PDB file of C-alpha atoms in Angstrom:
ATOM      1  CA  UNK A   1       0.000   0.000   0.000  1.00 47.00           C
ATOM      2  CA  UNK A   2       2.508   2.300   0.630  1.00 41.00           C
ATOM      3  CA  UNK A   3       4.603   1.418  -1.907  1.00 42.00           C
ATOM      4  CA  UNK A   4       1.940   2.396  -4.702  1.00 44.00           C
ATOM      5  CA  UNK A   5       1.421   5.907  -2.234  1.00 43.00           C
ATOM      6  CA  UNK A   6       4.940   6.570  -3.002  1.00 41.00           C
ATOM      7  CA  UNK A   7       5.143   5.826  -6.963  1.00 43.00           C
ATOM      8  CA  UNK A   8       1.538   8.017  -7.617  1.00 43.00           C
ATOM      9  CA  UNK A   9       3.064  11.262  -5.168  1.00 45.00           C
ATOM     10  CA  UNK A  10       5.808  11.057  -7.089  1.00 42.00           C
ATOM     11  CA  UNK A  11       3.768  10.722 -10.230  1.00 47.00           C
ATOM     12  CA  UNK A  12       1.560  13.308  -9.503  1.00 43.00           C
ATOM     13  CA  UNK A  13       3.714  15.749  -7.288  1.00 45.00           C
ATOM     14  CA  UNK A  14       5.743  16.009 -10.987  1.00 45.00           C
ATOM     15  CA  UNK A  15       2.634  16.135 -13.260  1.00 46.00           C
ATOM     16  CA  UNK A  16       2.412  19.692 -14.956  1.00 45.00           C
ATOM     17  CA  UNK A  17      -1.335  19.976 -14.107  1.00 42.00           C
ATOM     18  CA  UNK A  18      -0.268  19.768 -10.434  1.00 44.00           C
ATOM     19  CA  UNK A  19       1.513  22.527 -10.521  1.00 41.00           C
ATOM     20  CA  UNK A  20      -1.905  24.392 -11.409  1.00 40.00           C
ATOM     21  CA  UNK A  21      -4.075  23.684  -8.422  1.00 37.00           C
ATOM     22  CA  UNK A  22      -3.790  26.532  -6.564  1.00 39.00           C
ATOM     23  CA  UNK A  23      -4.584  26.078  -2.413  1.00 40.00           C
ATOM     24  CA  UNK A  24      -8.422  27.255  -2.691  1.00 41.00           C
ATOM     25  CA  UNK A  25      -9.665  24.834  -5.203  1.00 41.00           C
ATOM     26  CA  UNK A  26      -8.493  21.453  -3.635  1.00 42.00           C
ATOM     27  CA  UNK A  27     -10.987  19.331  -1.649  1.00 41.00           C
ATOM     28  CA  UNK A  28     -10.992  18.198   1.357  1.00 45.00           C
ATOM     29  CA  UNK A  29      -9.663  14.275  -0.339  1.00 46.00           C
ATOM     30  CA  UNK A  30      -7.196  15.937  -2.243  1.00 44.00           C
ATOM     31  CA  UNK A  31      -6.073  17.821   0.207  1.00 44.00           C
ATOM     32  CA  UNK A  32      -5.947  14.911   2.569  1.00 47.00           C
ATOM     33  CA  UNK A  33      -4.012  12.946  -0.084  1.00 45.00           C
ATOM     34  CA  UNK A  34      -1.191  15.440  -0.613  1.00 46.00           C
ATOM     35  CA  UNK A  35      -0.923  14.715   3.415  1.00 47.00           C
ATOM     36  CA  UNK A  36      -0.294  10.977   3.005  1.00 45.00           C
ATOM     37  CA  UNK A  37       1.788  12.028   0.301  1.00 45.00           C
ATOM     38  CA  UNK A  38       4.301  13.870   2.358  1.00 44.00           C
ATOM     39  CA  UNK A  39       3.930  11.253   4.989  1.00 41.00           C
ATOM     40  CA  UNK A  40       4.991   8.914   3.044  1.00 40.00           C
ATOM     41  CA  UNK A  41       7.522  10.790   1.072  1.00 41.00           C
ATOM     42  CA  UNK A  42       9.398  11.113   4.369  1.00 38.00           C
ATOM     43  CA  UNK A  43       9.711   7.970   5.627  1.00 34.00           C
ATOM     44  CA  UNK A  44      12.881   6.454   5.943  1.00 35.00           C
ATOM     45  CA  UNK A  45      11.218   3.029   4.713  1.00 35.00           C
ATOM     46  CA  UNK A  46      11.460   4.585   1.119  1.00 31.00           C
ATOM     47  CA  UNK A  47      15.134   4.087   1.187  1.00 31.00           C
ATOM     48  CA  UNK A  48      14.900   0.104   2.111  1.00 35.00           C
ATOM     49  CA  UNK A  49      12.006   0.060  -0.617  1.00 35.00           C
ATOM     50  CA  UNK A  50      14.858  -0.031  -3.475  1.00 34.00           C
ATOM     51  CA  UNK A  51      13.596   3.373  -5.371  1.00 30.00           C
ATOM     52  CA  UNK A  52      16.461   5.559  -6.465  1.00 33.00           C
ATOM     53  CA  UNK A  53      14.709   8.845  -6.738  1.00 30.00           C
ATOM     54  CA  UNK A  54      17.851  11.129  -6.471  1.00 32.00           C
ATOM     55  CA  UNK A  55      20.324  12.800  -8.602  1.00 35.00           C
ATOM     56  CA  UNK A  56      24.027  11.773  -7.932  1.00 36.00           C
ATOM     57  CA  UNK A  57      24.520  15.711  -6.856  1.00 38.00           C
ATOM     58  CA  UNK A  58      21.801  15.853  -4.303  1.00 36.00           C
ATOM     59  CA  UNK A  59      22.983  12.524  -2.774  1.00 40.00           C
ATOM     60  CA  UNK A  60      26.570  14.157  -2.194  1.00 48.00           C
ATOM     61  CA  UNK A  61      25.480  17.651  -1.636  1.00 44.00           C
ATOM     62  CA  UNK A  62      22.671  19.887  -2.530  1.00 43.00           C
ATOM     63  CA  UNK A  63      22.962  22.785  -5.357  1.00 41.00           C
ATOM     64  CA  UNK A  64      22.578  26.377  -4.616  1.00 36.00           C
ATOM     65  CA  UNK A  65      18.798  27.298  -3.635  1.00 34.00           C
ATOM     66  CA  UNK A  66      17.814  23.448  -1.881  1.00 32.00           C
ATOM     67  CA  UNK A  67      15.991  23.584   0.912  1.00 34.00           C
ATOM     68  CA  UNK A  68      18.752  22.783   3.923  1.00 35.00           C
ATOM     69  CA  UNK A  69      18.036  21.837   7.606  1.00 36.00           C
ATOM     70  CA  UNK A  70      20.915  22.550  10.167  1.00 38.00           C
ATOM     71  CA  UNK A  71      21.942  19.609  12.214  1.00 40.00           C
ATOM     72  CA  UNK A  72      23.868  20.242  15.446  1.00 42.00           C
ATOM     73  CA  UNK A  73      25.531  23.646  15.811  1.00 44.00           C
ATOM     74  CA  UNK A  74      26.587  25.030  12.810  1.00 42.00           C
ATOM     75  CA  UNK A  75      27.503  28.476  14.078  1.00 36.00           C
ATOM     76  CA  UNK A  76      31.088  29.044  16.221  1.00 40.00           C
ATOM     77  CA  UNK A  77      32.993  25.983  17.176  1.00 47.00           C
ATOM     78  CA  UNK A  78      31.392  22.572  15.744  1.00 64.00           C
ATOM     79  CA  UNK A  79      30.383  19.648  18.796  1.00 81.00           C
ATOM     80  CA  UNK A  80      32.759  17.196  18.161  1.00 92.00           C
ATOM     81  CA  UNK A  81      35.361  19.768  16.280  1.00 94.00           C
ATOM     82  CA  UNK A  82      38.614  19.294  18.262  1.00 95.00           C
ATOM     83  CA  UNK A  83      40.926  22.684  18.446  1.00 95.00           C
ATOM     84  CA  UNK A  84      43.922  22.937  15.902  1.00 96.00           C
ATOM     85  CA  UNK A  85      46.700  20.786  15.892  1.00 97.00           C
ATOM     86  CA  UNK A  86      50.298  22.100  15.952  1.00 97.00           C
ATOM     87  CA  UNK A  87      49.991  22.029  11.835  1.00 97.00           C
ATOM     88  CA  UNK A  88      46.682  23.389  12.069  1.00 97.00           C
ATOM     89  CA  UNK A  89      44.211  20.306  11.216  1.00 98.00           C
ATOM     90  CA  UNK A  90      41.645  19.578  13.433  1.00 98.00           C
ATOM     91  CA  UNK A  91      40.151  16.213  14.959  1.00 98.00           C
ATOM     92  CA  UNK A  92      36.125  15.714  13.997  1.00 98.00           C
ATOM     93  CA  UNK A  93      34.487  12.635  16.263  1.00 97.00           C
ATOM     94  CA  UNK A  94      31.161  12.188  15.906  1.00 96.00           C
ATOM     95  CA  UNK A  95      29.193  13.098  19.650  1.00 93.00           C
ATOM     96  CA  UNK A  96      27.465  10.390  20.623  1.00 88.00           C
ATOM     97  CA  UNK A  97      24.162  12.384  21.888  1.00 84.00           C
ATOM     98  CA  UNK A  98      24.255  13.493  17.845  1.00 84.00           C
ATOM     99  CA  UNK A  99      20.765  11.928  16.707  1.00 73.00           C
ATOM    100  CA  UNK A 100      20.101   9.731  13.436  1.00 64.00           C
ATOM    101  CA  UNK A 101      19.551   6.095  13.409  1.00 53.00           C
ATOM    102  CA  UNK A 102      18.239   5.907   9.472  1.00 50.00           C
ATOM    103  CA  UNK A 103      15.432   3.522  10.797  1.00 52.00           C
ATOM    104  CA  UNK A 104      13.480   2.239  13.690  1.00 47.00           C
ATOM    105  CA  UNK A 105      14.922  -0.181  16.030  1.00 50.00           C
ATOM    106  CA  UNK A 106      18.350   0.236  14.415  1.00 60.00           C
ATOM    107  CA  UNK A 107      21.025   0.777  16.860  1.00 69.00           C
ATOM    108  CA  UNK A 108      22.687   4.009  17.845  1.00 80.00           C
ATOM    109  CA  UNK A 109      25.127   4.734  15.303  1.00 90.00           C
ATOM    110  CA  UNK A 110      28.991   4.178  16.224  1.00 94.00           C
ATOM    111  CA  UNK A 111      31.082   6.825  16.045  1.00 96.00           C
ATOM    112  CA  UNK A 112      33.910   7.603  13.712  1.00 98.00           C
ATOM    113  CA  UNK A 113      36.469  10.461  13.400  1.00 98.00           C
ATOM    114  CA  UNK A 114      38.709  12.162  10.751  1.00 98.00           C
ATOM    115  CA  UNK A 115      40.790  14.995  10.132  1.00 98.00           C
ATOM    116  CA  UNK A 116      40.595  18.599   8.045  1.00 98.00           C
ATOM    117  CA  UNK A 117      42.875  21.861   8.264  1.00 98.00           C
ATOM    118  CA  UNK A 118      41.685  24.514  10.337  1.00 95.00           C
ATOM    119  CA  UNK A 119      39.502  25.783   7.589  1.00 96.00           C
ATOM    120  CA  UNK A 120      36.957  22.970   6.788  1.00 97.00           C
ATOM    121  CA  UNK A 121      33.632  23.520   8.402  1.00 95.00           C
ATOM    122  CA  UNK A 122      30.355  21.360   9.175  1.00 94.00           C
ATOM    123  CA  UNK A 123      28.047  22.220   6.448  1.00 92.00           C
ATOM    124  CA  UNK A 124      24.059  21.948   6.521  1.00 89.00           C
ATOM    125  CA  UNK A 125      22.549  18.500   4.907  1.00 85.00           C
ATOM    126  CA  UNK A 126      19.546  19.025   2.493  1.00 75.00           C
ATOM    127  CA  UNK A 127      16.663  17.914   3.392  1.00 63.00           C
ATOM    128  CA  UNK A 128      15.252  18.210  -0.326  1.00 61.00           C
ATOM    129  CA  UNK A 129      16.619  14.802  -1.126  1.00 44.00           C
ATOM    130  CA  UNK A 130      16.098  11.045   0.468  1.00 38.00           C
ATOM    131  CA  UNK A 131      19.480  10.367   0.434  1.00 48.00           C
ATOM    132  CA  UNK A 132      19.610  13.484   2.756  1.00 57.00           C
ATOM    133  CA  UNK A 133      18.212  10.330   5.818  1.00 70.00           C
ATOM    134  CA  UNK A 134      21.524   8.629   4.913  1.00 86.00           C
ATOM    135  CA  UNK A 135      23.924  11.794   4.655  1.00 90.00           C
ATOM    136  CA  UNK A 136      25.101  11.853   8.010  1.00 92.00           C
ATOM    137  CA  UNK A 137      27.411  14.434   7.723  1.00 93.00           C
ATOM    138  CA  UNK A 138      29.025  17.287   5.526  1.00 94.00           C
ATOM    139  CA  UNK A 139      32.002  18.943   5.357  1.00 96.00           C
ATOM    140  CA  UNK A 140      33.240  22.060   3.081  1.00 97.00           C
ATOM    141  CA  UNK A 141      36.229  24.298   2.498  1.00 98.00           C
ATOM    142  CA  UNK A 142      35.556  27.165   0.042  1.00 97.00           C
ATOM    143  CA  UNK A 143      39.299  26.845  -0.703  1.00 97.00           C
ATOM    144  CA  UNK A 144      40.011  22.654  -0.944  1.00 98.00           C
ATOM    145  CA  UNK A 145      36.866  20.775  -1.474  1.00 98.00           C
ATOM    146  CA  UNK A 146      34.136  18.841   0.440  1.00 96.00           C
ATOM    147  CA  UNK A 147      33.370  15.329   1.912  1.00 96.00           C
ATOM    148  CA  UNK A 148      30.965  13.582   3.198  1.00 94.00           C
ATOM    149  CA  UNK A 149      29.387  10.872   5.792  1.00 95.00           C
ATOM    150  CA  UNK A 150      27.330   8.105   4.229  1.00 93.00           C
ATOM    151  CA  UNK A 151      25.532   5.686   7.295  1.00 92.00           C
ATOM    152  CA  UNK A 152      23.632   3.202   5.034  1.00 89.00           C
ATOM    153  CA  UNK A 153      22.087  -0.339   6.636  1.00 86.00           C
ATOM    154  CA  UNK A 154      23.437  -2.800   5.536  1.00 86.00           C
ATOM    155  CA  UNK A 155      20.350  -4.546   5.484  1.00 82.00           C
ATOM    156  CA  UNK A 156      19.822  -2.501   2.320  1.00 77.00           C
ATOM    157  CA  UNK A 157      22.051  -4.590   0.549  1.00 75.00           C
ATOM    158  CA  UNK A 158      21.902  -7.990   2.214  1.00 79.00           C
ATOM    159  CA  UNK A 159      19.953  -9.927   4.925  1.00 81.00           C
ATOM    160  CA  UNK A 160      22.419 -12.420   6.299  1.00 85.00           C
ATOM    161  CA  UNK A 161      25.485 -10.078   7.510  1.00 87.00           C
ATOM    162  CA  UNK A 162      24.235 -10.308  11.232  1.00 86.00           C
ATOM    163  CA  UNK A 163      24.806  -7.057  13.681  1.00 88.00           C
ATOM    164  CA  UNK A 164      28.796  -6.951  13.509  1.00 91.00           C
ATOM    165  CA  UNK A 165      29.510  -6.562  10.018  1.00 94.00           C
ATOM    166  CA  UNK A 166      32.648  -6.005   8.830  1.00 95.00           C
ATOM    167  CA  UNK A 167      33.645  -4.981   5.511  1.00 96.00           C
ATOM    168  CA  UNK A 168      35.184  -8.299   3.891  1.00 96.00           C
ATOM    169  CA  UNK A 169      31.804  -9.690   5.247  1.00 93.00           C
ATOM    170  CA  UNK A 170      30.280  -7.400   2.244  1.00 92.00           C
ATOM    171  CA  UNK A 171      32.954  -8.647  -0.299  1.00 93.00           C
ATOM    172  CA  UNK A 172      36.281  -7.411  -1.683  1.00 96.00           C
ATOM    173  CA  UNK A 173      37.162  -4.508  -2.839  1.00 97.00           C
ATOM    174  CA  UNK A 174      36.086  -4.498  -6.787  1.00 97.00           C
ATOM    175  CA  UNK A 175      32.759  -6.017  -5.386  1.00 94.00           C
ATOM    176  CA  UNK A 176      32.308  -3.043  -2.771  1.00 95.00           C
ATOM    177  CA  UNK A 177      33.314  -0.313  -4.920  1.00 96.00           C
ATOM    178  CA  UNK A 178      30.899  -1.195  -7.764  1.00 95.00           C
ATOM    179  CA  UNK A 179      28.253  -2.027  -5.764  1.00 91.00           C
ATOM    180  CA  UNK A 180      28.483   1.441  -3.615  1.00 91.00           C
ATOM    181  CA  UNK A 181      30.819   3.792  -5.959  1.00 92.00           C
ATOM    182  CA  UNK A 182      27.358   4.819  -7.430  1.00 91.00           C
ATOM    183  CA  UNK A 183      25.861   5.711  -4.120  1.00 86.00           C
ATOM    184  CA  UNK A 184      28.389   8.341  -3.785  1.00 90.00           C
ATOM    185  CA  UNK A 185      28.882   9.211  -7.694  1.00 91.00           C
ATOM    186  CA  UNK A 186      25.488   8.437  -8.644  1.00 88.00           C
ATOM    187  CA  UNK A 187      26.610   6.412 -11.902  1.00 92.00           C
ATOM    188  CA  UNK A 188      28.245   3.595 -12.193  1.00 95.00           C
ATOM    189  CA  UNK A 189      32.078   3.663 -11.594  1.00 96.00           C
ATOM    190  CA  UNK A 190      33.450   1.218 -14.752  1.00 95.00           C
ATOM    191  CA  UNK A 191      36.679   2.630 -15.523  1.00 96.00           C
ATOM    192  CA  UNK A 192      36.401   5.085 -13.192  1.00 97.00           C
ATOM    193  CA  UNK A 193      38.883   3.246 -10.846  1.00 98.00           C
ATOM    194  CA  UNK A 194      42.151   4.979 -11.073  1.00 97.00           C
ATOM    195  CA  UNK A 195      43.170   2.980  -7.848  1.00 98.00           C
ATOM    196  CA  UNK A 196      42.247   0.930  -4.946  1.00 98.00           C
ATOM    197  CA  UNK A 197      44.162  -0.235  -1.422  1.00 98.00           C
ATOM    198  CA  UNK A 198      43.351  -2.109   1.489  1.00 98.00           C
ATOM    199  CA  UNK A 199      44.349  -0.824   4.697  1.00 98.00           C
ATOM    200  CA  UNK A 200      44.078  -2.127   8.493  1.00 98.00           C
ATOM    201  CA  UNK A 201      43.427  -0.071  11.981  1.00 98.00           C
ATOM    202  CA  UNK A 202      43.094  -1.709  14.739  1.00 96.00           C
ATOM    203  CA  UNK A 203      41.564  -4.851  13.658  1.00 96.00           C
ATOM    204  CA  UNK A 204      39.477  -3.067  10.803  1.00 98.00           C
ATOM    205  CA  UNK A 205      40.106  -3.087   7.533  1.00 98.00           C
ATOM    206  CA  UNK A 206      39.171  -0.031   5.330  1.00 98.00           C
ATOM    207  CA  UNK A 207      38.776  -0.056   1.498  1.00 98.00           C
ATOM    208  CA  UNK A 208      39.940   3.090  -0.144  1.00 98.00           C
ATOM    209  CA  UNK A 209      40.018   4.251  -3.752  1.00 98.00           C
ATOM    210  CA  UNK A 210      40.004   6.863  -6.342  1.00 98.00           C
ATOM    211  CA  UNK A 211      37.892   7.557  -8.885  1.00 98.00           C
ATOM    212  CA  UNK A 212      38.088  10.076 -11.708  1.00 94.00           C
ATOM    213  CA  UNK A 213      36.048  11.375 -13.101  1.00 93.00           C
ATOM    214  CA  UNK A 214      34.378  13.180 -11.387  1.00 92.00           C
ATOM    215  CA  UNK A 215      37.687  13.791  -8.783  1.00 97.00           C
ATOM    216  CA  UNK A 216      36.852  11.736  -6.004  1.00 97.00           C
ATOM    217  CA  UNK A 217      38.243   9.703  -2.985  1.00 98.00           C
ATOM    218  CA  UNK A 218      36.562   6.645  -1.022  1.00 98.00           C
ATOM    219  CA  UNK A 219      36.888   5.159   1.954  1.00 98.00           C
ATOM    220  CA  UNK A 220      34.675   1.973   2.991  1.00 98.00           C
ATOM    221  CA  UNK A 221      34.265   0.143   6.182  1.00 98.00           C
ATOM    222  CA  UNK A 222      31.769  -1.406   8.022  1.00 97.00           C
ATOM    223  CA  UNK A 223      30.706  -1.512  11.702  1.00 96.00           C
ATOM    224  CA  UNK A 224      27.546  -2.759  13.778  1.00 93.00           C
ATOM    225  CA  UNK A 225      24.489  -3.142  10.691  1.00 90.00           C
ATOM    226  CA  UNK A 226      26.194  -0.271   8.991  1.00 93.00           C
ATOM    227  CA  UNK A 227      28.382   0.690   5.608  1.00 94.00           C
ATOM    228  CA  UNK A 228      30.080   3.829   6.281  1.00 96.00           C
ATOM    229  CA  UNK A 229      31.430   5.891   2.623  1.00 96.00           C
ATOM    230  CA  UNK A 230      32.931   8.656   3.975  1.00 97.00           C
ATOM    231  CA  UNK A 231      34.101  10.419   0.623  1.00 96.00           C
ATOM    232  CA  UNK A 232      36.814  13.286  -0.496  1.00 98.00           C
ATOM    233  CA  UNK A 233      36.094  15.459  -3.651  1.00 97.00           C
ATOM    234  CA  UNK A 234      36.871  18.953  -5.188  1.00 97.00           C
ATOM    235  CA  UNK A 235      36.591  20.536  -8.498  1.00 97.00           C
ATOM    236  CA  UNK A 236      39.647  20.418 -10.693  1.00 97.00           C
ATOM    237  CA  UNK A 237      41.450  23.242  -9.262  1.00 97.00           C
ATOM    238  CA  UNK A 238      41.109  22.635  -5.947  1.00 98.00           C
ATOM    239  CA  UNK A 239      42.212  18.601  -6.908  1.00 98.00           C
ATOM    240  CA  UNK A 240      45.512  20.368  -8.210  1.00 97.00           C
ATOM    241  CA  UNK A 241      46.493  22.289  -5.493  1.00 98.00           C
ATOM    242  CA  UNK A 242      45.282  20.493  -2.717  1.00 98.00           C
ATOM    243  CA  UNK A 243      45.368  16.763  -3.982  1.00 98.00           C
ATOM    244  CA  UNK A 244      47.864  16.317  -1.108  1.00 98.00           C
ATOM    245  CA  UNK A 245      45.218  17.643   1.823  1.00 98.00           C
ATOM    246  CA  UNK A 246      42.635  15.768   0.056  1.00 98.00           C
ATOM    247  CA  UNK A 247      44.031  12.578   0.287  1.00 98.00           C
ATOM    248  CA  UNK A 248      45.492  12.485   3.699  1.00 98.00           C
ATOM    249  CA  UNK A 249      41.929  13.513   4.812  1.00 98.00           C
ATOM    250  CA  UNK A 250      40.174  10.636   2.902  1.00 98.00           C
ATOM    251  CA  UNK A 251      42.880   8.266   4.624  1.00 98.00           C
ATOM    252  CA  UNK A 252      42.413   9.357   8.247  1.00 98.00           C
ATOM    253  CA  UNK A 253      38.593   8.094   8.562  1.00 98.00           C
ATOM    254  CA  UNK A 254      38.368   5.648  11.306  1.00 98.00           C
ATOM    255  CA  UNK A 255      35.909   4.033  13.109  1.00 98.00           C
ATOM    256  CA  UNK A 256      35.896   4.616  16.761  1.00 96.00           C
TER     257      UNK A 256
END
């Protein structure tokens, strides 16, 4: 039932004749039916339903005029933000009071940290997008690039992992990065592989690569029921001159 909710409010939320209704004519069903509509539009069940209804840009991060929703404190010092290093990068770990679970009766999400210079900043996720539910977090330097924090179930992807997954549990690395590359790219990522590398912390493994084009660095792992992408990009200028920054970021994601 809800599944044919979703495909006719998508239908009809897109139909040109739609966009002609103004507030005064509906009636009371219709009205009541563009209700359900953004009941079910929100639910975070669409995303285990299988429908890929977003762009590859609004799944990384929104364009200019999207509808954004702050999470956390975005203005002064960032929760979870350590202060400057003696080379002037800063420590992020995610506080565990931060909410998002991406489903009921999932369990609280485990933390993870990484690293930026002093001038990357939390940036708001959209909420104009359903990947937006599994964009945990955004990062942004007007001068290097941006990343970003996806926290997908696994169960999206398989139903026999259990509730410690780890990430050769998924599959290797050619099987991870084609199966997820497009969850971050939004296309598929044939011959888009420039490189790939398996590295080990602590008893985890973490698969990175890079992809071009578009300019872009991943790092996969796995923890609890969840596949964390935590992904490096920047246009081709800022990939020039900050390649360096870019990478060491993308390689100091860690699961904590």
């Amino acid at each position: 039932m809800e599944t044919a909710l979703l495909r006719y409010c998508v239908n009809f939320s897109s139909h040109p004749y739609h966009k002609k209704i103004s507030a005064h004519h509906r009636v009371d069903g219709e009205t009541q039916r563009d209700e359900r509509c953004a009941t079910a539009l929100s639910r975070r069940s669409v995303l285990a339903s299988g429908f890929s209804l977003v762009s590859s840009t609004s799944l990384m991060f929104p364009g200019e005029g999207l509808a954004v929703v702050k999470q956390g404190l975005l203005a002064g010092r960032v929760p979870g933000l350590s202060e400057p290093d003696d080379e002037g990068w800063r420590t992020y770990r995610r506080p565990d009071e931060k909410s998002g679970g991406h489903g009921v009766g999932w369990s609280p999400i485990i933390p993870y940290s990484f690293s930026v210079p002093q001038d990357w900043n939390e940036v708001p996720v959209s909420i104009a997008d359903l990947g937006g539910t599994e964009i945990d977090l955004r990062f942004a330097s007007p001068k290097e690039g941006r990343l970003s924090v996806i926290v997908a179930p696994v169960l999206r992807f398989a139903d026999n992992l259990g509730d410690d997954v780890k990430i050769e549990n998924i599959g290797p690395p050619a099987k991870v990065i084609n199966a997820f590359g497009p969850e971050v790219i939004g296309e598929n990522v044939e011959g888009k592989v420039l490189s790939s590398n398996v590295s080990e912390h602590e008893g985890r493994l973490y698969y990175q690569f890079e992809l071009e084009p578009p300019h872009v660095l991943i790092t996969a792992t796995a923890a609890g029921n969840r596949l964390y992408l935590f992904s490096v990009t920047g246009n081709g200028l800022q990939w020039k001159r900050h390649y360096k920054d870019l990478k060491r970021i993308a390689s100091s994601f860690r699961i904590v």
